mmCIF file of C-alpha atoms and ligand atoms in Angstrom:
data_model
loop_
_atom_site.group_PDB
_atom_site.id
_atom_site.type_symbol
_atom_site.label_atom_id
_atom_site.label_comp_id
_atom_site.label_asym_id
_atom_site.label_seq_id
_atom_site.Cartn_x
_atom_site.Cartn_y
_atom_site.Cartn_z
ATOM 1 C CA MET D 1 -6.713 29.671 -5.222
ATOM 2 C CA LYS D 2 -3.175 28.142 -5.171
ATOM 3 C CA CYS D 3 -2.016 24.550 -5.865
ATOM 4 C CA MET D 4 -1.099 22.659 -2.702
ATOM 5 C CA TYR D 5 1.774 20.875 -4.482
ATOM 6 C CA CYS D 6 3.632 23.599 -6.518
ATOM 7 C CA HIS D 7 1.890 26.779 -5.170
ATOM 8 C CA ALA D 8 1.037 28.102 -8.730
ATOM 9 C CA ALA D 9 -2.230 29.630 -9.729
ATOM 10 C CA MET D 10 -5.175 27.350 -10.253
ATOM 11 C CA MET D 11 -7.529 28.048 -13.095
ATOM 12 C CA ARG D 12 -11.184 27.336 -13.587
ATOM 13 C CA HIS D 13 -11.342 24.766 -16.330
ATOM 14 C CA PRO D 14 -13.310 21.469 -17.037
ATOM 15 C CA ALA D 15 -11.650 18.211 -16.174
ATOM 16 C CA PRO D 16 -12.242 14.575 -16.817
ATOM 17 C CA PHE D 17 -13.157 12.358 -13.860
ATOM 18 C CA GLN D 18 -12.791 8.524 -13.973
ATOM 19 C CA ILE D 19 -13.301 5.698 -11.546
ATOM 20 C CA THR D 20 -12.745 2.012 -12.049
ATOM 21 C CA ARG D 21 -14.585 -0.482 -9.908
ATOM 22 C CA GLN D 22 -14.673 -4.273 -10.221
ATOM 23 C CA HIS D 23 -18.113 -4.212 -11.874
ATOM 24 C CA TYR D 24 -18.301 -0.860 -13.663
ATOM 25 C CA HIS D 25 -16.074 1.957 -15.143
ATOM 26 C CA VAL D 26 -17.271 5.553 -15.164
ATOM 27 C CA THR D 27 -15.703 8.416 -17.248
ATOM 28 C CA LEU D 28 -17.197 11.885 -16.977
ATOM 29 C CA GLU D 29 -15.732 14.116 -19.804
ATOM 30 C CA ARG D 30 -16.040 17.592 -18.519
ATOM 31 C CA VAL D 31 -16.527 18.297 -14.826
ATOM 32 C CA PRO D 32 -16.041 21.923 -13.618
ATOM 33 C CA ALA D 33 -12.707 22.015 -11.774
ATOM 34 C CA TRP D 34 -9.635 24.031 -10.813
ATOM 35 C CA VAL D 35 -6.635 23.045 -12.699
ATOM 36 C CA CYS D 36 -3.056 23.991 -11.794
ATOM 37 C CA SER D 37 -1.463 26.135 -14.479
ATOM 38 C CA GLN D 38 1.938 24.550 -13.724
ATOM 39 C CA CYS D 39 1.645 20.973 -12.656
ATOM 40 C CA GLY D 40 -1.888 20.165 -13.933
ATOM 41 C CA GLU D 41 -3.180 19.041 -10.650
ATOM 42 C CA VAL D 42 -6.970 18.970 -10.557
ATOM 43 C CA TYR D 43 -9.422 19.875 -7.667
ATOM 44 C CA PHE D 44 -13.047 19.542 -7.654
ATOM 45 C CA GLU D 45 -15.227 21.697 -5.293
ATOM 46 C CA THR D 46 -17.748 20.386 -2.991
ATOM 47 C CA PRO D 47 -20.853 20.473 -5.175
ATOM 48 C CA GLU D 48 -19.133 18.628 -7.975
ATOM 49 C CA VAL D 49 -17.672 16.114 -5.545
ATOM 50 C CA GLU D 50 -21.133 15.522 -3.926
ATOM 51 C CA ALA D 51 -22.804 15.112 -7.391
ATOM 52 C CA ILE D 52 -20.204 12.548 -8.294
ATOM 53 C CA GLN D 53 -20.594 10.743 -4.934
ATOM 54 C CA ASN D 54 -24.433 10.549 -5.523
ATOM 55 C CA LEU D 55 -23.815 9.188 -8.980
ATOM 56 C CA ILE D 56 -21.444 6.504 -7.757
ATOM 57 C CA GLU D 57 -23.933 5.448 -4.876
ATOM 58 C CA LEU D 58 -26.613 5.140 -7.403
ATOM 59 C CA LEU D 59 -24.567 3.109 -9.780
ATOM 60 C CA GLU D 60 -23.542 0.927 -6.777
ATOM 61 C CA VAL D 61 -26.972 0.123 -5.660
ATOM 62 C CA GLN D 62 -28.205 -0.428 -9.222
ATOM 63 C CA SER D 63 -25.318 -2.505 -10.333
ATOM 64 C CA ARG D 64 -25.854 -4.688 -7.202
ATOM 65 C CA ARG D 65 -29.257 -5.301 -8.187
ATOM 66 C CA LEU D 66 -28.197 -6.305 -11.703
ATOM 67 C CA ARG D 67 -25.751 -8.730 -10.261
ATOM 68 C CA LYS D 68 -28.307 -10.279 -8.021
ATOM 69 C CA ALA D 69 -30.591 -10.963 -10.883
ATOM 70 C CA ALA D 70 -27.901 -12.769 -12.989
HETATM 71 ZN ZN1 ZN Q 1 0.572 22.587 -9.213
#
């Protein structure tokens, strides 16, 4: 696998994932990923992306419930 920006080799390596929304912030410390050996670009594969999307959907639904209750 090669980096789409600098075309250097990508290595399997855990990487942090962060998102910031208006009502919550999520930091995952070590998500399995591909990291570029040259520029540090990070790619997540489909299973990891899907897991993160599911997590955010759940957070979105539950945080909406919390805001409604307030
Ligand atoms: Zn690169």
